[in-house]
Amino acid sequence: QVQLAESGGGLVQAGGSLRLSCAASGRTVSSQAMGWYRQAPGKQRELVAITDGGSTTYADTVKGRFTHSMDNAKNTLFPQMNILKPDDTVVYYCNSSYINSDATKYEFWGQGTQVTFSS
């Protein structure tokens, strides 16, 4: 069982930056696909970025503004969000997944962290 603990959400100004974190327990981040999703009210959850096998893929909406980094010693994923726009102020969810030796896929979610523009 993998547990994901998110932190770092909060108030931010338009054009500002915010660094989130997702601490994993139960399995190393390097042995899983680690991703971030986000969800606006009334909309489906969408992929922001995913790191798998050392390679990171970003959604077109965040390319050039968001980056992923992983600290294997801390077993933590650090999404860095820059040049924040109004559409970025939603709830962000950490996600991890792996396929076991029996070909079963396991997937886990964090509790979510809210990013909001301050006036």
mmCIF file with all atom_site columns, C-alpha atoms in Angstrom:
data_model
loop_
_atom_site.group_PDB
_atom_site.id
_atom_site.type_symbol
_atom_site.label_atom_id
_atom_site.label_alt_id
_atom_site.label_comp_id
_atom_site.label_asym_id
_atom_site.label_entity_id
_atom_site.label_seq_id
_atom_site.pdbx_PDB_ins_code
_atom_site.Cartn_x
_atom_site.Cartn_y
_atom_site.Cartn_z
_atom_site.occupancy
_atom_site.B_iso_or_equiv
_atom_site.pdbx_formal_charge
_atom_site.auth_seq_id
_atom_site.auth_comp_id
_atom_site.auth_asym_id
_atom_site.auth_atom_id
_atom_site.pdbx_PDB_model_num
ATOM 1   C CA . GLN A 1 1   ? 0.000   0.000   0.000   1.00 0.00 ? 1   GLN A CA 1
ATOM 2   C CA . VAL A 1 2   ? 1.364   3.402   -1.034  1.00 0.00 ? 2   VAL A CA 1
ATOM 3   C CA . GLN A 1 3   ? 0.428   6.558   0.806   1.00 0.00 ? 3   GLN A CA 1
ATOM 4   C CA . LEU A 1 4   ? 0.864   10.011  -0.698  1.00 0.00 ? 4   LEU A CA 1
ATOM 5   C CA . ALA A 1 5   ? 0.970   13.137  1.452   1.00 0.00 ? 5   ALA A CA 1
ATOM 6   C CA . GLU A 1 6   ? 0.657   16.425  -0.395  1.00 0.00 ? 6   GLU A CA 1
ATOM 7   C CA . SER A 1 7   ? 1.542   19.877  0.815   1.00 0.00 ? 7   SER A CA 1
ATOM 8   C CA . GLY A 1 8   ? 2.398   23.325  -0.478  1.00 0.00 ? 8   GLY A CA 1
ATOM 9   C CA . GLY A 1 9   ? -0.919  24.559  -1.762  1.00 0.00 ? 9   GLY A CA 1
ATOM 10  C CA . GLY A 1 10  ? -2.268  27.923  -0.736  1.00 0.00 ? 10  GLY A CA 1
ATOM 11  C CA . LEU A 1 11  ? -2.632  31.499  -1.889  1.00 0.00 ? 11  LEU A CA 1
ATOM 12  C CA . VAL A 1 12  ? -0.637  32.840  -4.792  1.00 0.00 ? 12  VAL A CA 1
ATOM 13  C CA . GLN A 1 13  ? -0.722  35.948  -6.950  1.00 0.00 ? 13  GLN A CA 1
ATOM 14  C CA . ALA A 1 14  ? -1.230  35.911  -10.703 1.00 0.00 ? 14  ALA A CA 1
ATOM 15  C CA . GLY A 1 15  ? 2.119   35.380  -12.382 1.00 0.00 ? 15  GLY A CA 1
ATOM 16  C CA . GLY A 1 16  ? 3.575   34.019  -9.183  1.00 0.00 ? 16  GLY A CA 1
ATOM 17  C CA . SER A 1 17  ? 5.149   30.682  -8.312  1.00 0.00 ? 17  SER A CA 1
ATOM 18  C CA . LEU A 1 18  ? 4.366   27.857  -5.964  1.00 0.00 ? 18  LEU A CA 1
ATOM 19  C CA . ARG A 1 19  ? 6.162   24.656  -5.074  1.00 0.00 ? 19  ARG A CA 1
ATOM 20  C CA . LEU A 1 20  ? 4.115   21.654  -4.114  1.00 0.00 ? 20  LEU A CA 1
ATOM 21  C CA . SER A 1 21  ? 5.357   18.422  -2.621  1.00 0.00 ? 21  SER A CA 1
ATOM 22  C CA . CYS A 1 22  ? 4.166   14.834  -2.542  1.00 0.00 ? 22  CYS A CA 1
ATOM 23  C CA . ALA A 1 23  ? 5.827   12.560  -0.011  1.00 0.00 ? 23  ALA A CA 1
ATOM 24  C CA . ALA A 1 24  ? 5.402   8.861   -0.706  1.00 0.00 ? 24  ALA A CA 1
ATOM 25  C CA . SER A 1 25  ? 5.556   6.010   1.774   1.00 0.00 ? 25  SER A CA 1
ATOM 26  C CA . GLY A 1 26  ? 5.302   2.283   1.200   1.00 0.00 ? 26  GLY A CA 1
ATOM 27  C CA . ARG A 1 27  ? 7.247   2.255   -2.045  1.00 0.00 ? 27  ARG A CA 1
ATOM 28  C CA . THR A 1 28  ? 10.054  4.327   -3.538  1.00 0.00 ? 28  THR A CA 1
ATOM 29  C CA . VAL A 1 29  ? 9.101   7.096   -5.970  1.00 0.00 ? 29  VAL A CA 1
ATOM 30  C CA . SER A 1 30  ? 11.750  5.873   -8.397  1.00 0.00 ? 30  SER A CA 1
ATOM 31  C CA . SER A 1 31  ? 9.982   2.514   -8.749  1.00 0.00 ? 31  SER A CA 1
ATOM 32  C CA . GLN A 1 32  ? 6.660   4.057   -9.718  1.00 0.00 ? 32  GLN A CA 1
ATOM 33  C CA . ALA A 1 33  ? 5.145   6.408   -12.224 1.00 0.00 ? 33  ALA A CA 1
ATOM 34  C CA . MET A 1 34  ? 4.615   9.648   -10.299 1.00 0.00 ? 34  MET A CA 1
ATOM 35  C CA . GLY A 1 35  ? 2.205   12.244  -11.582 1.00 0.00 ? 35  GLY A CA 1
ATOM 36  C CA . TRP A 1 36  ? 0.176   15.299  -10.781 1.00 0.00 ? 36  TRP A CA 1
ATOM 37  C CA . TYR A 1 37  ? -3.420  15.830  -11.819 1.00 0.00 ? 37  TYR A CA 1
ATOM 38  C CA . ARG A 1 38  ? -5.739  18.732  -11.262 1.00 0.00 ? 38  ARG A CA 1
ATOM 39  C CA . GLN A 1 39  ? -9.460  19.193  -11.158 1.00 0.00 ? 39  GLN A CA 1
ATOM 40  C CA . ALA A 1 40  ? -11.621 22.268  -11.478 1.00 0.00 ? 40  ALA A CA 1
ATOM 41  C CA . PRO A 1 41  ? -15.168 22.314  -10.092 1.00 0.00 ? 41  PRO A CA 1
ATOM 42  C CA . GLY A 1 42  ? -17.539 20.477  -12.416 1.00 0.00 ? 42  GLY A CA 1
ATOM 43  C CA . LYS A 1 43  ? -14.749 19.233  -14.657 1.00 0.00 ? 43  LYS A CA 1
ATOM 44  C CA . GLN A 1 44  ? -12.884 15.960  -15.067 1.00 0.00 ? 44  GLN A CA 1
ATOM 45  C CA . ARG A 1 45  ? -9.541  15.432  -13.446 1.00 0.00 ? 45  ARG A CA 1
ATOM 46  C CA . GLU A 1 46  ? -6.765  16.109  -15.947 1.00 0.00 ? 46  GLU A CA 1
ATOM 47  C CA . LEU A 1 47  ? -3.105  15.149  -16.125 1.00 0.00 ? 47  LEU A CA 1
ATOM 48  C CA . VAL A 1 48  ? -0.622  17.942  -15.431 1.00 0.00 ? 48  VAL A CA 1
ATOM 49  C CA . ALA A 1 49  ? 2.652   16.032  -15.575 1.00 0.00 ? 49  ALA A CA 1
ATOM 50  C CA . ILE A 1 50  ? 3.937   12.503  -15.106 1.00 0.00 ? 50  ILE A CA 1
ATOM 51  C CA . THR A 1 51  ? 7.393   11.102  -14.511 1.00 0.00 ? 51  THR A CA 1
ATOM 52  C CA . ASP A 1 52  ? 7.958   7.483   -15.452 1.00 0.00 ? 52  ASP A CA 1
ATOM 53  C CA . GLY A 1 53  ? 11.255  5.706   -15.966 1.00 0.00 ? 53  GLY A CA 1
ATOM 54  C CA . GLY A 1 54  ? 13.203  8.946   -15.666 1.00 0.00 ? 54  GLY A CA 1
ATOM 55  C CA . SER A 1 55  ? 11.211  10.740  -18.352 1.00 0.00 ? 55  SER A CA 1
ATOM 56  C CA . THR A 1 56  ? 8.667   13.499  -17.670 1.00 0.00 ? 56  THR A CA 1
ATOM 57  C CA . THR A 1 57  ? 5.705   14.413  -19.845 1.00 0.00 ? 57  THR A CA 1
ATOM 58  C CA . TYR A 1 58  ? 3.816   17.684  -19.378 1.00 0.00 ? 58  TYR A CA 1
ATOM 59  C CA . ALA A 1 59  ? 0.373   18.764  -20.458 1.00 0.00 ? 59  ALA A CA 1
ATOM 60  C CA . ASP A 1 60  ? 0.462   21.397  -23.210 1.00 0.00 ? 60  ASP A CA 1
ATOM 61  C CA . THR A 1 61  ? -1.242  23.875  -20.889 1.00 0.00 ? 61  THR A CA 1
ATOM 62  C CA . VAL A 1 62  ? 1.698   23.871  -18.458 1.00 0.00 ? 62  VAL A CA 1
ATOM 63  C CA . LYS A 1 63  ? 4.705   23.255  -20.718 1.00 0.00 ? 63  LYS A CA 1
ATOM 64  C CA . GLY A 1 64  ? 7.413   25.823  -20.107 1.00 0.00 ? 64  GLY A CA 1
ATOM 65  C CA . ARG A 1 65  ? 5.846   26.900  -16.796 1.00 0.00 ? 65  ARG A CA 1
ATOM 66  C CA . PHE A 1 66  ? 5.738   23.780  -14.616 1.00 0.00 ? 66  PHE A CA 1
ATOM 67  C CA . THR A 1 67  ? 8.565   21.396  -13.808 1.00 0.00 ? 67  THR A CA 1
ATOM 68  C CA . HIS A 1 68  ? 8.849   18.109  -11.915 1.00 0.00 ? 68  HIS A CA 1
ATOM 69  C CA . SER A 1 69  ? 11.720  17.041  -9.740  1.00 0.00 ? 69  SER A CA 1
ATOM 70  C CA . MET A 1 70  ? 12.149  14.030  -7.485  1.00 0.00 ? 70  MET A CA 1
ATOM 71  C CA . ASP A 1 71  ? 14.279  13.703  -4.391  1.00 0.00 ? 71  ASP A CA 1
ATOM 72  C CA . ASN A 1 72  ? 14.910  9.982   -4.058  1.00 0.00 ? 72  ASN A CA 1
ATOM 73  C CA . ALA A 1 73  ? 16.521  10.387  -0.645  1.00 0.00 ? 73  ALA A CA 1
ATOM 74  C CA . LYS A 1 74  ? 13.345  12.038  0.669   1.00 0.00 ? 74  LYS A CA 1
ATOM 75  C CA . ASN A 1 75  ? 11.092  9.845   -1.485  1.00 0.00 ? 75  ASN A CA 1
ATOM 76  C CA . THR A 1 76  ? 9.286   13.011  -2.499  1.00 0.00 ? 76  THR A CA 1
ATOM 77  C CA . LEU A 1 77  ? 8.054   14.560  -5.720  1.00 0.00 ? 77  LEU A CA 1
ATOM 78  C CA . PHE A 1 78  ? 8.323   18.350  -6.083  1.00 0.00 ? 78  PHE A CA 1
ATOM 79  C CA . PRO A 1 79  ? 6.192   20.013  -8.726  1.00 0.00 ? 79  PRO A CA 1
ATOM 80  C CA . GLN A 1 80  ? 7.250   23.613  -9.316  1.00 0.00 ? 80  GLN A CA 1
ATOM 81  C CA . MET A 1 81  ? 4.606   25.893  -10.775 1.00 0.00 ? 81  MET A CA 1
ATOM 82  C CA . ASN A 1 82  ? 5.635   29.223  -12.318 1.00 0.00 ? 82  ASN A CA 1
ATOM 83  C CA . ILE A 1 83  ? 3.826   32.057  -14.099 1.00 0.00 ? 83  ILE A CA 1
ATOM 84  C CA . LEU A 1 84  ? 0.557   30.946  -12.573 1.00 0.00 ? 84  LEU A CA 1
ATOM 85  C CA . LYS A 1 85  ? -2.639  31.757  -14.449 1.00 0.00 ? 85  LYS A CA 1
ATOM 86  C CA . PRO A 1 86  ? -6.276  31.830  -13.308 1.00 0.00 ? 86  PRO A CA 1
ATOM 87  C CA . ASP A 1 87  ? -6.910  28.376  -14.821 1.00 0.00 ? 87  ASP A CA 1
ATOM 88  C CA . ASP A 1 88  ? -4.149  26.974  -12.618 1.00 0.00 ? 88  ASP A CA 1
ATOM 89  C CA . THR A 1 89  ? -6.006  27.758  -9.402  1.00 0.00 ? 89  THR A CA 1
ATOM 90  C CA . VAL A 1 90  ? -7.703  24.434  -8.798  1.00 0.00 ? 90  VAL A CA 1
ATOM 91  C CA . VAL A 1 91  ? -7.193  21.359  -6.638  1.00 0.00 ? 91  VAL A CA 1
ATOM 92  C CA . TYR A 1 92  ? -4.047  19.355  -7.386  1.00 0.00 ? 92  TYR A CA 1
ATOM 93  C CA . TYR A 1 93  ? -3.735  15.618  -6.723  1.00 0.00 ? 93  TYR A CA 1
ATOM 94  C CA . CYS A 1 94  ? -0.609  13.500  -6.508  1.00 0.00 ? 94  CYS A CA 1
ATOM 95  C CA . ASN A 1 95  ? -0.809  10.110  -8.192  1.00 0.00 ? 95  ASN A CA 1
ATOM 96  C CA . SER A 1 96  ? 1.426   7.062   -8.215  1.00 0.00 ? 96  SER A CA 1
ATOM 97  C CA . SER A 1 97  ? 1.111   3.799   -10.080 1.00 0.00 ? 97  SER A CA 1
ATOM 98  C CA . TYR A 1 98  ? 3.042   0.633   -10.818 1.00 0.00 ? 98  TYR A CA 1
ATOM 99  C CA . ILE A 1 99  ? 2.459   -2.742  -12.383 1.00 0.00 ? 99  ILE A CA 1
ATOM 100 C CA . ASN A 1 100 ? 3.254   -5.712  -10.192 1.00 0.00 ? 100 ASN A CA 1
ATOM 101 C CA . SER A 1 101 ? 4.914   -8.951  -11.285 1.00 0.00 ? 101 SER A CA 1
ATOM 102 C CA . ASP A 1 102 ? 1.444   -10.468 -11.708 1.00 0.00 ? 102 ASP A CA 1
ATOM 103 C CA . ALA A 1 103 ? 0.590   -7.741  -14.247 1.00 0.00 ? 103 ALA A CA 1
ATOM 104 C CA . THR A 1 104 ? -1.823  -6.072  -11.848 1.00 0.00 ? 104 THR A CA 1
ATOM 105 C CA . LYS A 1 105 ? -1.792  -2.275  -11.926 1.00 0.00 ? 105 LYS A CA 1
ATOM 106 C CA . TYR A 1 106 ? -1.873  -0.492  -8.606  1.00 0.00 ? 106 TYR A CA 1
ATOM 107 C CA . GLU A 1 107 ? -2.776  3.175   -8.404  1.00 0.00 ? 107 GLU A CA 1
ATOM 108 C CA . PHE A 1 108 ? -2.878  5.569   -5.481  1.00 0.00 ? 108 PHE A CA 1
ATOM 109 C CA . TRP A 1 109 ? -4.011  9.150   -4.909  1.00 0.00 ? 109 TRP A CA 1
ATOM 110 C CA . GLY A 1 110 ? -3.186  11.884  -2.470  1.00 0.00 ? 110 GLY A CA 1
ATOM 111 C CA . GLN A 1 111 ? -5.854  13.862  -0.662  1.00 0.00 ? 111 GLN A CA 1
ATOM 112 C CA . GLY A 1 112 ? -5.510  16.942  -2.853  1.00 0.00 ? 112 GLY A CA 1
ATOM 113 C CA . THR A 1 113 ? -4.189  20.432  -2.223  1.00 0.00 ? 113 THR A CA 1
ATOM 114 C CA . GLN A 1 114 ? -5.881  23.669  -3.245  1.00 0.00 ? 114 GLN A CA 1
ATOM 115 C CA . VAL A 1 115 ? -4.160  26.491  -5.105  1.00 0.00 ? 115 VAL A CA 1
ATOM 116 C CA . THR A 1 116 ? -5.996  29.821  -4.995  1.00 0.00 ? 116 THR A CA 1
ATOM 117 C CA . PHE A 1 117 ? -5.284  33.309  -6.298  1.00 0.00 ? 117 PHE A CA 1
ATOM 118 C CA . SER A 1 118 ? -5.020  35.975  -3.662  1.00 0.00 ? 118 SER A CA 1
ATOM 119 C CA . SER A 1 119 ? -6.555  39.365  -4.362  1.00 0.00 ? 119 SER A CA 1
#
